[in-house]
mmCIF file with all atom_site columns, C-alpha atoms in Angstrom:
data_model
loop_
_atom_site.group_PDB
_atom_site.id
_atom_site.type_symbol
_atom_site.label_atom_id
_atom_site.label_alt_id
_atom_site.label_comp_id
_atom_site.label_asym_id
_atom_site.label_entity_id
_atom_site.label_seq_id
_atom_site.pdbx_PDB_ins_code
_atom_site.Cartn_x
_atom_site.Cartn_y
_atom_site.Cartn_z
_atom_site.occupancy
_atom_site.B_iso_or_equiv
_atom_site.pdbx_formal_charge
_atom_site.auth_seq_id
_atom_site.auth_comp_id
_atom_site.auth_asym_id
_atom_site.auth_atom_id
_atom_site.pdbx_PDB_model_num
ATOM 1   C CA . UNK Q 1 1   ? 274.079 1.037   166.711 1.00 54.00 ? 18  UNK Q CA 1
ATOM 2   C CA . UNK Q 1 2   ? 271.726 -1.641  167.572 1.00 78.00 ? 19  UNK Q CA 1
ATOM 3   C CA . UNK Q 1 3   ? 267.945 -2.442  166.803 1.00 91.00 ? 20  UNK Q CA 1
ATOM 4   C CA . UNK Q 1 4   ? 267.246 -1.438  170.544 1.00 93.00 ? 21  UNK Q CA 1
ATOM 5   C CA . UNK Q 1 5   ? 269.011 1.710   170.297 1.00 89.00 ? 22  UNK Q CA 1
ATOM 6   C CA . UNK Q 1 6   ? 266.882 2.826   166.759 1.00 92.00 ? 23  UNK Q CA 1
ATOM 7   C CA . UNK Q 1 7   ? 264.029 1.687   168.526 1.00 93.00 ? 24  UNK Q CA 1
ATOM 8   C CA . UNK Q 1 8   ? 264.407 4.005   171.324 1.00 92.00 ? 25  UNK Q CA 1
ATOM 9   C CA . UNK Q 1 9   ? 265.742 7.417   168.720 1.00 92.00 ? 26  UNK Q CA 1
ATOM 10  C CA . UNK Q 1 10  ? 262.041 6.658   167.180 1.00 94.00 ? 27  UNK Q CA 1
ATOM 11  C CA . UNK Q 1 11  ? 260.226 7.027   170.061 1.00 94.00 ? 28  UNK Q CA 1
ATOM 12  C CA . UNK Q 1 12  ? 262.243 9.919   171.073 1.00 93.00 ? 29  UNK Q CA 1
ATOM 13  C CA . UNK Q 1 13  ? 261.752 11.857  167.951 1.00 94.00 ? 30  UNK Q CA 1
ATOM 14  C CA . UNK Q 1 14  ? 257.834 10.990  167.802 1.00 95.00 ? 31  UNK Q CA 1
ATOM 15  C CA . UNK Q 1 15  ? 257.612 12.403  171.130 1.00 95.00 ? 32  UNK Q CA 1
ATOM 16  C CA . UNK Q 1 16  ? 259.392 15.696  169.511 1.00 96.00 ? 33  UNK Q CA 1
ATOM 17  C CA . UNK Q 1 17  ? 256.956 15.699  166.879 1.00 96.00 ? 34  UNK Q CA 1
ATOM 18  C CA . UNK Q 1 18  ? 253.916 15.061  168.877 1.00 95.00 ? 35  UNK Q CA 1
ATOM 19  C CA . UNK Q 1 19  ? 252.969 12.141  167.758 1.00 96.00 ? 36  UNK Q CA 1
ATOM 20  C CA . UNK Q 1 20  ? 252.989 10.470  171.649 1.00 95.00 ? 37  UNK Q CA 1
ATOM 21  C CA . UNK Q 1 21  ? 253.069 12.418  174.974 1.00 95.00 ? 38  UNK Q CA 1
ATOM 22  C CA . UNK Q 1 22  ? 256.611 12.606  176.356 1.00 94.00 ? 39  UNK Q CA 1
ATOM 23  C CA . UNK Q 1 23  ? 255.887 10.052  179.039 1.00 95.00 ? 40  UNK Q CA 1
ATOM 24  C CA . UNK Q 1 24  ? 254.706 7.561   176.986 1.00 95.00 ? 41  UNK Q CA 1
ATOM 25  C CA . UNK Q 1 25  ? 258.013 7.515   175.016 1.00 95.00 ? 42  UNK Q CA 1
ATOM 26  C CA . UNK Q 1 26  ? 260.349 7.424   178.474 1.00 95.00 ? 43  UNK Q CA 1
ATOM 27  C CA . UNK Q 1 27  ? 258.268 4.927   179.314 1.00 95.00 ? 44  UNK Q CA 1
ATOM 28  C CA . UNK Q 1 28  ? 259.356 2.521   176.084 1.00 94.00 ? 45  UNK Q CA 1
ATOM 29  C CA . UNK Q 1 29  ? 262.612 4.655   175.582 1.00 94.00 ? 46  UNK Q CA 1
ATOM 30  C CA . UNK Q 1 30  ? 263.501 2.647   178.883 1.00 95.00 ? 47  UNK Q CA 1
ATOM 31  C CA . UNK Q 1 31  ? 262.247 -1.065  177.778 1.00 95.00 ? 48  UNK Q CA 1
ATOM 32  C CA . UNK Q 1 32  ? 264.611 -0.591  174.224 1.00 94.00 ? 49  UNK Q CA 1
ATOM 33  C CA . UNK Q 1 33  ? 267.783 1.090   176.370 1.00 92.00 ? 50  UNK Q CA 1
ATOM 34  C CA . UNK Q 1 34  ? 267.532 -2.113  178.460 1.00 94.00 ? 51  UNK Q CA 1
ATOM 35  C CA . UNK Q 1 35  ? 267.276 -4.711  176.036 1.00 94.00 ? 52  UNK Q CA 1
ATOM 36  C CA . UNK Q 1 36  ? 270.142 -2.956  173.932 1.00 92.00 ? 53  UNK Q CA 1
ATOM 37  C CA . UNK Q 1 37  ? 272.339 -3.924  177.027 1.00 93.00 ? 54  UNK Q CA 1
ATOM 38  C CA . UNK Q 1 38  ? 271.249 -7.424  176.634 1.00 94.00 ? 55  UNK Q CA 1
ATOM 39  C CA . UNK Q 1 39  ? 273.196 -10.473 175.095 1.00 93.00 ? 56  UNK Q CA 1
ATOM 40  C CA . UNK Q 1 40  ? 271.778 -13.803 174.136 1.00 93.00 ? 57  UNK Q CA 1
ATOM 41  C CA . UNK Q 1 41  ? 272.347 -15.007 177.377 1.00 95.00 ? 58  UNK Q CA 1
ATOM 42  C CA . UNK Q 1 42  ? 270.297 -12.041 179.104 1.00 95.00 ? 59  UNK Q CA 1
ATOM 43  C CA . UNK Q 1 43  ? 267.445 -12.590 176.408 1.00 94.00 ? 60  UNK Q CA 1
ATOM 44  C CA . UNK Q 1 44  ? 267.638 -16.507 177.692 1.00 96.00 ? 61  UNK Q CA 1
ATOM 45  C CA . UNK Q 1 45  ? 267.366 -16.172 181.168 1.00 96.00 ? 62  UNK Q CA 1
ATOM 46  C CA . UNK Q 1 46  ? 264.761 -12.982 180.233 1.00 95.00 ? 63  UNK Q CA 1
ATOM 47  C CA . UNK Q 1 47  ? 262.402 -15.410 178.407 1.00 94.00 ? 64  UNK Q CA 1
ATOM 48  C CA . UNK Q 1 48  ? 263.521 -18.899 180.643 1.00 94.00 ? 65  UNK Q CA 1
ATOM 49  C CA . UNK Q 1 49  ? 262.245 -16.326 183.784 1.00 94.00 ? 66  UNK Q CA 1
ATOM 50  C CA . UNK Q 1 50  ? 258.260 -17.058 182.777 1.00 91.00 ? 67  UNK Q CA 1
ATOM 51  C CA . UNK Q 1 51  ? 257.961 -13.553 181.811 1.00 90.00 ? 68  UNK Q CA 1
ATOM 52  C CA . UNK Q 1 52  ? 256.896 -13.873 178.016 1.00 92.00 ? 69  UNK Q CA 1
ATOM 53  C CA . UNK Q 1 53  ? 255.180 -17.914 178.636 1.00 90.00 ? 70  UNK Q CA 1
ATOM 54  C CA . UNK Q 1 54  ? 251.716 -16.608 178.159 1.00 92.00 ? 71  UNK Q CA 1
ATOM 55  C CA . UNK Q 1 55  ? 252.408 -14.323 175.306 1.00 95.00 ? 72  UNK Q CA 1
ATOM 56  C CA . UNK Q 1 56  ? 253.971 -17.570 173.649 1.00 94.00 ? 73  UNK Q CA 1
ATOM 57  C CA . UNK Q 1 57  ? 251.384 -19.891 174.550 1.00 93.00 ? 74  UNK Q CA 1
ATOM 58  C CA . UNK Q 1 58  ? 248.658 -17.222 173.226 1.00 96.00 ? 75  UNK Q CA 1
ATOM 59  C CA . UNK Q 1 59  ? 250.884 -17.421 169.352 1.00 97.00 ? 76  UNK Q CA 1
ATOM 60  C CA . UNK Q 1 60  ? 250.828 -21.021 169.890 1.00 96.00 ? 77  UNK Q CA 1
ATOM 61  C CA . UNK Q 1 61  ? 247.462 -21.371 170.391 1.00 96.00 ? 78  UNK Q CA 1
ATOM 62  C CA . UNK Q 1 62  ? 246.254 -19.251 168.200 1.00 98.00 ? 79  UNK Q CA 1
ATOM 63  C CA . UNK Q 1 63  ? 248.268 -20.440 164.912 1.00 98.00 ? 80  UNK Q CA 1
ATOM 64  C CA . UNK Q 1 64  ? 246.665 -23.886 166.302 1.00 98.00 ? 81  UNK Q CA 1
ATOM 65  C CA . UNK Q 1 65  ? 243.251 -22.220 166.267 1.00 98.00 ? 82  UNK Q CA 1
ATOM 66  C CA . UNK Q 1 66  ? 243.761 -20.883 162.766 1.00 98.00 ? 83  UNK Q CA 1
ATOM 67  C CA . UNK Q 1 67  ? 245.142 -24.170 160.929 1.00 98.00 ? 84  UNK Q CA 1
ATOM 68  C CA . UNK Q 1 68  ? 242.437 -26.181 162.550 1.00 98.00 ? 85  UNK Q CA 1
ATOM 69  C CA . UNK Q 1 69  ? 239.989 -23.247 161.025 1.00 98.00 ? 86  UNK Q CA 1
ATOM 70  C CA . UNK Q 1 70  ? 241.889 -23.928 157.532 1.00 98.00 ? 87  UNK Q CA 1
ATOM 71  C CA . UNK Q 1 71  ? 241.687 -27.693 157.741 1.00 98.00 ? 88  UNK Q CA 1
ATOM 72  C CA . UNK Q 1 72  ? 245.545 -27.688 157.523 1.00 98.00 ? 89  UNK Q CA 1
ATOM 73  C CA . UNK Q 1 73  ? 245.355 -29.793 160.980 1.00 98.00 ? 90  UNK Q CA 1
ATOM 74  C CA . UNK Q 1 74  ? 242.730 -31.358 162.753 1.00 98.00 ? 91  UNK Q CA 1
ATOM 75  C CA . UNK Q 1 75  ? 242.111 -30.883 166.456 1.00 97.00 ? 92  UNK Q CA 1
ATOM 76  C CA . UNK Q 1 76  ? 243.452 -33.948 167.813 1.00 98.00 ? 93  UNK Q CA 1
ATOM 77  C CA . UNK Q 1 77  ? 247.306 -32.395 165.865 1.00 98.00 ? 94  UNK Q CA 1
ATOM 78  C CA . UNK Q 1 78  ? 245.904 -29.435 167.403 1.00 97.00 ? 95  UNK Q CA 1
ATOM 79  C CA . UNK Q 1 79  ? 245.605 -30.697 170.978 1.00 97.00 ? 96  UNK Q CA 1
ATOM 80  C CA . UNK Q 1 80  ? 249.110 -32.625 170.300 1.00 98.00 ? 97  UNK Q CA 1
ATOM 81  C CA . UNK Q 1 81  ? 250.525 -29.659 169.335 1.00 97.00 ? 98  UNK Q CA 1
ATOM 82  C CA . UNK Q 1 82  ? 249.539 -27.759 172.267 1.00 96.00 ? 99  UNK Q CA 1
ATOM 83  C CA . UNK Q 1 83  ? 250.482 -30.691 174.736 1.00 96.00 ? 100 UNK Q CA 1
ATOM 84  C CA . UNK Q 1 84  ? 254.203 -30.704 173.283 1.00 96.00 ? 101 UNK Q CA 1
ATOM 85  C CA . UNK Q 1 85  ? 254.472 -27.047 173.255 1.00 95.00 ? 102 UNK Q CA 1
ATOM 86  C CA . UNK Q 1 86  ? 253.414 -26.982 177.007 1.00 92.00 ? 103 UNK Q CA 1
ATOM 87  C CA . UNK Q 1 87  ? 255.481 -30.196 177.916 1.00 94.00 ? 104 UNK Q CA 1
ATOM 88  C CA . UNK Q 1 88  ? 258.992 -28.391 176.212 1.00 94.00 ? 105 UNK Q CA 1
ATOM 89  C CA . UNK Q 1 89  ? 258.540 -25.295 178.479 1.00 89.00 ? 106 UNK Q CA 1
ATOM 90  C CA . UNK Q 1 90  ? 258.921 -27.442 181.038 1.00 90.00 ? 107 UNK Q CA 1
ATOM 91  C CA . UNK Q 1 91  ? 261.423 -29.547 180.000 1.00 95.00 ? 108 UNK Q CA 1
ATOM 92  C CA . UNK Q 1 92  ? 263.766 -27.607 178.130 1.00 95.00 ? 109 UNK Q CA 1
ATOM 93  C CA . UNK Q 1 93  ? 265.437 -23.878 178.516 1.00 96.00 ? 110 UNK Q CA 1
ATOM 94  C CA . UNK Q 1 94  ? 265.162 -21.446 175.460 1.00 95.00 ? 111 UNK Q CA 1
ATOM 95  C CA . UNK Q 1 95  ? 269.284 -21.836 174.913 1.00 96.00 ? 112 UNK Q CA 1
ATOM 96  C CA . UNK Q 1 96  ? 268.959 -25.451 174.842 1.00 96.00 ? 113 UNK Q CA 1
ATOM 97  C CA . UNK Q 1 97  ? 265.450 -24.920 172.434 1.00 95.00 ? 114 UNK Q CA 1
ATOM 98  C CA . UNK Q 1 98  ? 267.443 -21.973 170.352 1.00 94.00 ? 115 UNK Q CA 1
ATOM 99  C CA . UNK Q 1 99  ? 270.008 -24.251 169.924 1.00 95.00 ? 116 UNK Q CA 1
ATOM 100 C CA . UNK Q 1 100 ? 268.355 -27.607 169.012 1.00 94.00 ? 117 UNK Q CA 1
ATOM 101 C CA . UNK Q 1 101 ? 266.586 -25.891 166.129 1.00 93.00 ? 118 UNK Q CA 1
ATOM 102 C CA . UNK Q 1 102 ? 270.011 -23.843 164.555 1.00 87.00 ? 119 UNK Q CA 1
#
């Protein structure tokens, strides 16, 4: 049994319990059954599709935001940050990314 797949008997059982309407949890009971059907590839071509880019970008920019707060970078590392992190999303696919960094 996968992550997915625990994922999904959670929301199942909280919707027994009452803890969230029915609907709610067919609603993200679908989303985990999905992605348990998923290999790396399909999580690639998933993230490579745009879908999740602004979700990303918002992390990115907000761990910027926060170690500019801290002093831990200024805002010109900042801004360079931010620049490279755009420029690889359209450079590079996530398998290529994934597998630079392993």
């Amino acid at each position: 049994m996968n992550g997915f797949k625990l994922m999904e008997e959670s929301y199942r059982k909280a919707a027994e319990e009452g803890k969230i309407s029915k609907e709610q949890a067919d609603k993200d009971c679908r989303i985990f059954d999905f992605l348990g059907t998923c290999d790396d590839d399909d999580f690639y071509k998933l993230f490579d599709s745009s879908a999740f880019n602004e979700i990303a970008k918002s992390y990115m920019r907000l761990a910027v935001k926060e170690l500019v707060s801290e002093g831990t970078i200024d805002e010109d590392q900042g801004k360079a940050v931010r620049n490279r992190f755009s420029l690889l999303f359209d450079e590079k696919q996530s398998k290529e990314v994934c597998e630079a960094v392993s």
